[in-house]
mmCIF file of C-alpha atoms in Angstrom:
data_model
loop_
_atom_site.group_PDB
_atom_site.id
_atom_site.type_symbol
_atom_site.label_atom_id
_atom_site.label_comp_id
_atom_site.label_asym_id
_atom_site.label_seq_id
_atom_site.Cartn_x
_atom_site.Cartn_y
_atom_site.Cartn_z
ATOM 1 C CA UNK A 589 18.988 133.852 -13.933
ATOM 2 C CA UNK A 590 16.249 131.672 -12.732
ATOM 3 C CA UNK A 591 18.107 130.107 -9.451
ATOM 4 C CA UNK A 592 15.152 128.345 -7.569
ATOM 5 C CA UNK A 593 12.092 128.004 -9.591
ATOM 6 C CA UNK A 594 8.510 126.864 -7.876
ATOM 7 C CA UNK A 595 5.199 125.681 -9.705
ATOM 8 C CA UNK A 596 2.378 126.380 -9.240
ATOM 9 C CA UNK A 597 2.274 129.203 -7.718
ATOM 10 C CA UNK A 598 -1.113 129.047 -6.360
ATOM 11 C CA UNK A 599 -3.212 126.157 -5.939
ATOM 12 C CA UNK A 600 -6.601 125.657 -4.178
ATOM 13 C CA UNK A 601 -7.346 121.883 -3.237
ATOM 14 C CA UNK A 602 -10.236 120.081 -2.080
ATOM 15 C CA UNK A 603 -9.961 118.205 1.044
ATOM 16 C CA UNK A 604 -8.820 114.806 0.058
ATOM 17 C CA UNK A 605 -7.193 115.715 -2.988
ATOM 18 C CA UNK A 606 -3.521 114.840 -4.301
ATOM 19 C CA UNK A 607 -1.212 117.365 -5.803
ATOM 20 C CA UNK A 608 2.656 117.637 -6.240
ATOM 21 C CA UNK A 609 4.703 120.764 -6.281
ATOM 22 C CA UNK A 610 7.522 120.899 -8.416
ATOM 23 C CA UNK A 611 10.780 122.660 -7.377
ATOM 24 C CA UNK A 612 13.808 122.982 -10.035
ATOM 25 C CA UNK A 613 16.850 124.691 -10.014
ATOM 26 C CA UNK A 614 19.405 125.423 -12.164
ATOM 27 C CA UNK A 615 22.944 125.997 -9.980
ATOM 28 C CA UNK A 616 23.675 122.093 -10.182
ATOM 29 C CA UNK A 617 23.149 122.281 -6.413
ATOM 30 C CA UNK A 618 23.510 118.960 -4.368
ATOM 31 C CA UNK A 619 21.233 119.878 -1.490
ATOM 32 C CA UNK A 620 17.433 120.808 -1.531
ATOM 33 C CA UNK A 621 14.812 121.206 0.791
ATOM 34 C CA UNK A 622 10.907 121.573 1.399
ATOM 35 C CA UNK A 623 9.569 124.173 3.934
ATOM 36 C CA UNK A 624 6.435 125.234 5.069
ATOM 37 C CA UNK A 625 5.515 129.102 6.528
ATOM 38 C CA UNK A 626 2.539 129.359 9.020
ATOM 39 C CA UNK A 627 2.222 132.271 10.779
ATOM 40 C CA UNK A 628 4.416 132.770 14.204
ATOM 41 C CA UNK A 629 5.794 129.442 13.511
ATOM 42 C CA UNK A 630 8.354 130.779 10.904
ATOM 43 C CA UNK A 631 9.524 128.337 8.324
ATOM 44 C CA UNK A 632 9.495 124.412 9.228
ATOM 45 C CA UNK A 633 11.531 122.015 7.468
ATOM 46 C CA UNK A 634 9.259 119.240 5.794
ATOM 47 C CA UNK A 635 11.785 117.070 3.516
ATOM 48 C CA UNK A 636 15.119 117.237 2.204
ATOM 49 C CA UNK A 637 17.872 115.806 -0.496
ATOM 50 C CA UNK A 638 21.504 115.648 -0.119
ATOM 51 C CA UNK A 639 21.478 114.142 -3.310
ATOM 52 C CA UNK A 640 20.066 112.879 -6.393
ATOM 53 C CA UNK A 641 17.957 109.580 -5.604
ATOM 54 C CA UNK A 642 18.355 110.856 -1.813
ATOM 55 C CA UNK A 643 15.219 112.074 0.651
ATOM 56 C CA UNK A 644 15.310 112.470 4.731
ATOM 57 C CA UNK A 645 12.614 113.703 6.784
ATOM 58 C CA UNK A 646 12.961 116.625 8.669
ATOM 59 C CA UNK A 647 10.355 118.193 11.240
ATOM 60 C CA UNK A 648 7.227 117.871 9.677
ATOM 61 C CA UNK A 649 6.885 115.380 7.207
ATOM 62 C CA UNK A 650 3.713 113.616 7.934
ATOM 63 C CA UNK A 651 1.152 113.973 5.141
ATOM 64 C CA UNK A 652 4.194 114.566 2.449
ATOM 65 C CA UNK A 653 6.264 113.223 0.141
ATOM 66 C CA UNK A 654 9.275 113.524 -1.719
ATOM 67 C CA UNK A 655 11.142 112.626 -4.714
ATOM 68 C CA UNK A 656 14.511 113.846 -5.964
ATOM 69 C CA UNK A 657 14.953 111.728 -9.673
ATOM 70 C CA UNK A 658 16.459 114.204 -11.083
ATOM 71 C CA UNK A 659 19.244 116.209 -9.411
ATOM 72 C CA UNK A 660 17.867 119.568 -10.628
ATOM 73 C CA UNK A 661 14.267 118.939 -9.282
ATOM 74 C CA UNK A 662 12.708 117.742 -5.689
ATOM 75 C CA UNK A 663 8.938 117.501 -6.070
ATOM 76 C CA UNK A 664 6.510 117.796 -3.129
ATOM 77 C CA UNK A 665 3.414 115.069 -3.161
ATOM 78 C CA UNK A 666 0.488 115.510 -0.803
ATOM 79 C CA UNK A 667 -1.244 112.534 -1.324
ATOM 80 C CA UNK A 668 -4.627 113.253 0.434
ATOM 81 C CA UNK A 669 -4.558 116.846 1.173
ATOM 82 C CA UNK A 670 -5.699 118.185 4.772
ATOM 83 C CA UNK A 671 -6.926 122.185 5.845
ATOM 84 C CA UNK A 672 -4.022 121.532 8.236
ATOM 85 C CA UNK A 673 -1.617 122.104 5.125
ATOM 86 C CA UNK A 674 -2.674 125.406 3.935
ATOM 87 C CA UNK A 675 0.442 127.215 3.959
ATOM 88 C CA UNK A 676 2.906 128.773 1.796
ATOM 89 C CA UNK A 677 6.037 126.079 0.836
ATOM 90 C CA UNK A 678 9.258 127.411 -0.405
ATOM 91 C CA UNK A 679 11.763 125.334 -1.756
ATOM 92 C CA UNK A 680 15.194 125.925 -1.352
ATOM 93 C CA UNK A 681 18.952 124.505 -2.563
ATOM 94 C CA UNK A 682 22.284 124.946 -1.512
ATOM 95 C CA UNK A 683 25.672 123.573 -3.018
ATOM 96 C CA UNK A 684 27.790 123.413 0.104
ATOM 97 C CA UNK A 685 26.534 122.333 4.046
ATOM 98 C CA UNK A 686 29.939 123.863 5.103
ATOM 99 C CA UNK A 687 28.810 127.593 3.788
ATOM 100 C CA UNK A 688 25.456 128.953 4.942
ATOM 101 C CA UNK A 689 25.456 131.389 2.895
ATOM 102 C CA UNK A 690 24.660 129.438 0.292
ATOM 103 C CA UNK A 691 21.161 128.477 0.444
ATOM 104 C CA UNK A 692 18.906 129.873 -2.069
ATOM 105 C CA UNK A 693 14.957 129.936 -1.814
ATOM 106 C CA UNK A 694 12.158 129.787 -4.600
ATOM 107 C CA UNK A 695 9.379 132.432 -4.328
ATOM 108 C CA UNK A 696 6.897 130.470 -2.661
ATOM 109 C CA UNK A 697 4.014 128.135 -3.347
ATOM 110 C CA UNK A 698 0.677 129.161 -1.374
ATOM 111 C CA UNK A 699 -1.308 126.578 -1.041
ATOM 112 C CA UNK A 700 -4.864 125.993 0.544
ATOM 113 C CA UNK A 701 -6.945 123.609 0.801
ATOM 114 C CA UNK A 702 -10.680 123.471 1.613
ATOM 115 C CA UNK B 47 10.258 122.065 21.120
ATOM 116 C CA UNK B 48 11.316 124.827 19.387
ATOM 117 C CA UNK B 49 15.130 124.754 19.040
ATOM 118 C CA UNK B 50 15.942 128.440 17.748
ATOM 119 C CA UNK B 51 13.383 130.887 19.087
ATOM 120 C CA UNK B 52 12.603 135.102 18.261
ATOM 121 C CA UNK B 53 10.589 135.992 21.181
ATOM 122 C CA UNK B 54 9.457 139.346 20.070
ATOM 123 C CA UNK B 55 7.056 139.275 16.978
ATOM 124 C CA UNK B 56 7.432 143.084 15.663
ATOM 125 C CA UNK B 57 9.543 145.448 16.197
ATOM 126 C CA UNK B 58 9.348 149.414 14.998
ATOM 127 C CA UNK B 59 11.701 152.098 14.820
ATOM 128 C CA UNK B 60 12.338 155.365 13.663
ATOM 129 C CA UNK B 61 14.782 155.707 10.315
ATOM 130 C CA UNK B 62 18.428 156.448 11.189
ATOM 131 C CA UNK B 63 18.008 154.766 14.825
ATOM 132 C CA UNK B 64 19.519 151.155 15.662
ATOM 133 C CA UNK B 65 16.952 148.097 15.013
ATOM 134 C CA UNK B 66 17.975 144.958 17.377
ATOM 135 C CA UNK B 67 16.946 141.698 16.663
ATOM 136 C CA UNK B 68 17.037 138.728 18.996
ATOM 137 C CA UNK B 69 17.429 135.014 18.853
ATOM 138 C CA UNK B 70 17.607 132.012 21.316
ATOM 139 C CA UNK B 71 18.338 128.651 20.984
ATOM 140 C CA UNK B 72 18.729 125.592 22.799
ATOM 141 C CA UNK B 73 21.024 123.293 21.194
ATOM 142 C CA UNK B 74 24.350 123.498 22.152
ATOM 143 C CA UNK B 75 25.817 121.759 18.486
ATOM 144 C CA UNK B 76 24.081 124.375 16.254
ATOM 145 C CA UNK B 77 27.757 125.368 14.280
ATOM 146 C CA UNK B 78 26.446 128.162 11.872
ATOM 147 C CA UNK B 79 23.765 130.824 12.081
ATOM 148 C CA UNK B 80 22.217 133.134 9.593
ATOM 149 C CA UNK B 81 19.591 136.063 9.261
ATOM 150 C CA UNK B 82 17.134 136.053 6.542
ATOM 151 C CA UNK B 83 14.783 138.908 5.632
ATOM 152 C CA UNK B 84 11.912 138.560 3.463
ATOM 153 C CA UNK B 85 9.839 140.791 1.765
ATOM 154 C CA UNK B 86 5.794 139.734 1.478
ATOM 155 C CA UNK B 87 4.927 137.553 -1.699
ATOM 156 C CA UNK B 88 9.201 136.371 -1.674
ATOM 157 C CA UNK B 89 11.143 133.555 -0.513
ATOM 158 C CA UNK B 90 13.935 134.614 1.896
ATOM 159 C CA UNK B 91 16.830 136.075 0.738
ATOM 160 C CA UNK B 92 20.122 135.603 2.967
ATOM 161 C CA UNK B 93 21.511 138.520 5.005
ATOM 162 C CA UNK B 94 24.538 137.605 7.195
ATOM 163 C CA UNK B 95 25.534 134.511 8.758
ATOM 164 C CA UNK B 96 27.973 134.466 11.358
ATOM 165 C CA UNK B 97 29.989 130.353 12.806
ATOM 166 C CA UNK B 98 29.833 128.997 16.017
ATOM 167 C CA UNK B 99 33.271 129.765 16.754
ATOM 168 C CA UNK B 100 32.762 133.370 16.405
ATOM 169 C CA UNK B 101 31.438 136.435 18.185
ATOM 170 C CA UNK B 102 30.533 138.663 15.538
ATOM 171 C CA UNK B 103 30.216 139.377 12.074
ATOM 172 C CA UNK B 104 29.748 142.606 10.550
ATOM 173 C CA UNK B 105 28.989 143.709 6.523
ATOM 174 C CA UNK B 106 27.468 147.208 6.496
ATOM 175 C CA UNK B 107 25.029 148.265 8.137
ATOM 176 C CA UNK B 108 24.237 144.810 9.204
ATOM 177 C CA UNK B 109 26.359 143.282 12.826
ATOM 178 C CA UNK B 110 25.380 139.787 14.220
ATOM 179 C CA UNK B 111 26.587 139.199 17.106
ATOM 180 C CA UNK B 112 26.950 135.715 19.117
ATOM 181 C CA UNK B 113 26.783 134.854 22.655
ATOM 182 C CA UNK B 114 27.328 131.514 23.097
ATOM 183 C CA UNK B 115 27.159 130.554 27.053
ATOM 184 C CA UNK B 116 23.870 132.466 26.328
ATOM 185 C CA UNK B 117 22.875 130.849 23.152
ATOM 186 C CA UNK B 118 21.916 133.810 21.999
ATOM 187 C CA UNK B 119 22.649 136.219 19.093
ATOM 188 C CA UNK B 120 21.194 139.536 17.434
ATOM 189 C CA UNK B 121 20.933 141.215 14.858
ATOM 190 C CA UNK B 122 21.990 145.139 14.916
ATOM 191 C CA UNK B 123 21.534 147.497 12.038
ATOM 192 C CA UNK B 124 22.710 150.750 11.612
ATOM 193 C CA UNK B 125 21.032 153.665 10.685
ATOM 194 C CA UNK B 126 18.322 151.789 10.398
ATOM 195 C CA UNK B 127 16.237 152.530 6.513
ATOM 196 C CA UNK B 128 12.227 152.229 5.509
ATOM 197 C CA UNK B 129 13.408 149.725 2.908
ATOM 198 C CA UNK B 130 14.702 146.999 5.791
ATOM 199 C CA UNK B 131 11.502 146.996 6.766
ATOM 200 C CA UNK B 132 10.268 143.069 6.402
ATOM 201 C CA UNK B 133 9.974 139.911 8.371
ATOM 202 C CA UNK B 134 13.508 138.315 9.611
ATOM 203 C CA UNK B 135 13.880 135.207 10.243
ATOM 204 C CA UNK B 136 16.971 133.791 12.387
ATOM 205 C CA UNK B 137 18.401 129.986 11.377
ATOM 206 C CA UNK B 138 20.541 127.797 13.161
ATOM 207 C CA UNK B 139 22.139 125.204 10.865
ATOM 208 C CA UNK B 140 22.478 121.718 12.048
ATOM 209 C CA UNK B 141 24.741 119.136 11.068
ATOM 210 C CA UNK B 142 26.392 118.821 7.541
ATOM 211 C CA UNK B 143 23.334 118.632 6.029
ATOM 212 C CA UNK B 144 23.044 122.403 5.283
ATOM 213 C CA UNK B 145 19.225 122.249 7.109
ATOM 214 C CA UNK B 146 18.227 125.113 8.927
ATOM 215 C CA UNK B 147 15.999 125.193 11.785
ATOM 216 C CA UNK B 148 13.953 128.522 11.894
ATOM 217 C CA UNK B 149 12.660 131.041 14.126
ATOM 218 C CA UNK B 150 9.559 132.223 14.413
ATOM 219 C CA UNK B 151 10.697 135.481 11.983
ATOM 220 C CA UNK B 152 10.025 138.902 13.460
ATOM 221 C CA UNK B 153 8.434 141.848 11.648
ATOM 222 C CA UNK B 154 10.488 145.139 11.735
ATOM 223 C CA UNK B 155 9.122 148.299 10.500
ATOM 224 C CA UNK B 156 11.249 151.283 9.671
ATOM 225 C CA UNK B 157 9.489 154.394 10.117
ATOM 226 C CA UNK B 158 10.687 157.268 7.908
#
């Protein structure tokens, strides 16, 4: 059972440099979302789907993308990567807003760049 | 502005003794909030959630409990065991888009 599935799983990046993370899951969710984890500022939402073709910003999206082509997938683009976005990003999914309990997160992506 | 807040960043207790987490928010149309623990090197894995309309929510060991004129709720469990030791984060959820704003997480440490 794979549920949320992140890649890579660790990356190091050169200051200025693109890369996209790629989050896919396989519970035909609708929803999906992009968060970051700094320490003692918990997890902060970057992006997020309601649906296939679908992106919204949430509170930090400066210096990302998104793209959601494919229902099972939402990738992650940093197009010119910062120090300010080392972190770890986990991706998560959920099939129903209404139940909270419902919202599933990858392992993590840790990220840093230099 | 953070919206759900966990003012205390550690907590530690001795096994078999009540751990008590705390949460705070500030907006008032939050309907749904959840505990997540994670372990180092995992994503979060969902604990107990408990809706606005509510005042508590039990499974277990695990109680939340909600105060709303307060906008606050915590997190009780009972007896407290070495393996809930981990980082737990409160979320508020807002609107129907399923996002959930975060707290800061707070590390609790079971001592055997």
């Amino acid at each position: 059972n794979a549920g949320v599935t992140q890649t890579p799983k660790f990356r190091v990046l050169k200051t200025g440099q693109s890369m996209t993370l790629l989050c896919a899951q396989d519970m035909n969710h609708e929803y999906m979302y992009w968060y970051r984890q700094d320490p003692g500022m918990g997890l902060r939402l970057i992006h997020y789907s309601v649906g296939e073709g679908t992106t919204a910003k949430g509170e930090v999206p400066d210096g990302y993308n998104v793209s959601r082509l494919k229902k099972q997938n939402f990738l992650l683009g940093l197009e010119s990567a910062a120090p300010s976005q080392t972190s770890v990003y986990f991706c998560a999914s959920s099939n129903h807003a209404r139940t909270g309990n419902t919202i599933y997160f990858g392992e993590g992506s840790w990220l840093t760049v230099v | 502005d953070q919206q759900v807040k966990q003012n205390s960043p550690s907590l530690s207790v001795q096994e078999g003794r009540i751990s008590i987490l705390n949460c705070d928010y500030t907006n008032s149309m939050f309907d749904y909030f959840l505990w997540y623990k994670k372990y180092p090197a995992e994503g979060p894995t969902f604990l107990i959630s408990i809706s606005s309309i509510k005042d508590k929510n039990e499974d277990g060991r695990f109680t939340v409990f909600l105060n709303k004129s307060a906008k606050h709720l915590s997190l009780h469990i009972v007896p407290s065991q070495p393996g809930d030791s981990a980082v737990y984060f409160c979320a508020a959820r807002s609107g129907n888009t399923g996002k959930l704003i975060f707290g800061q997480g707070t590390t609790l440490q079971v001592k055997p």
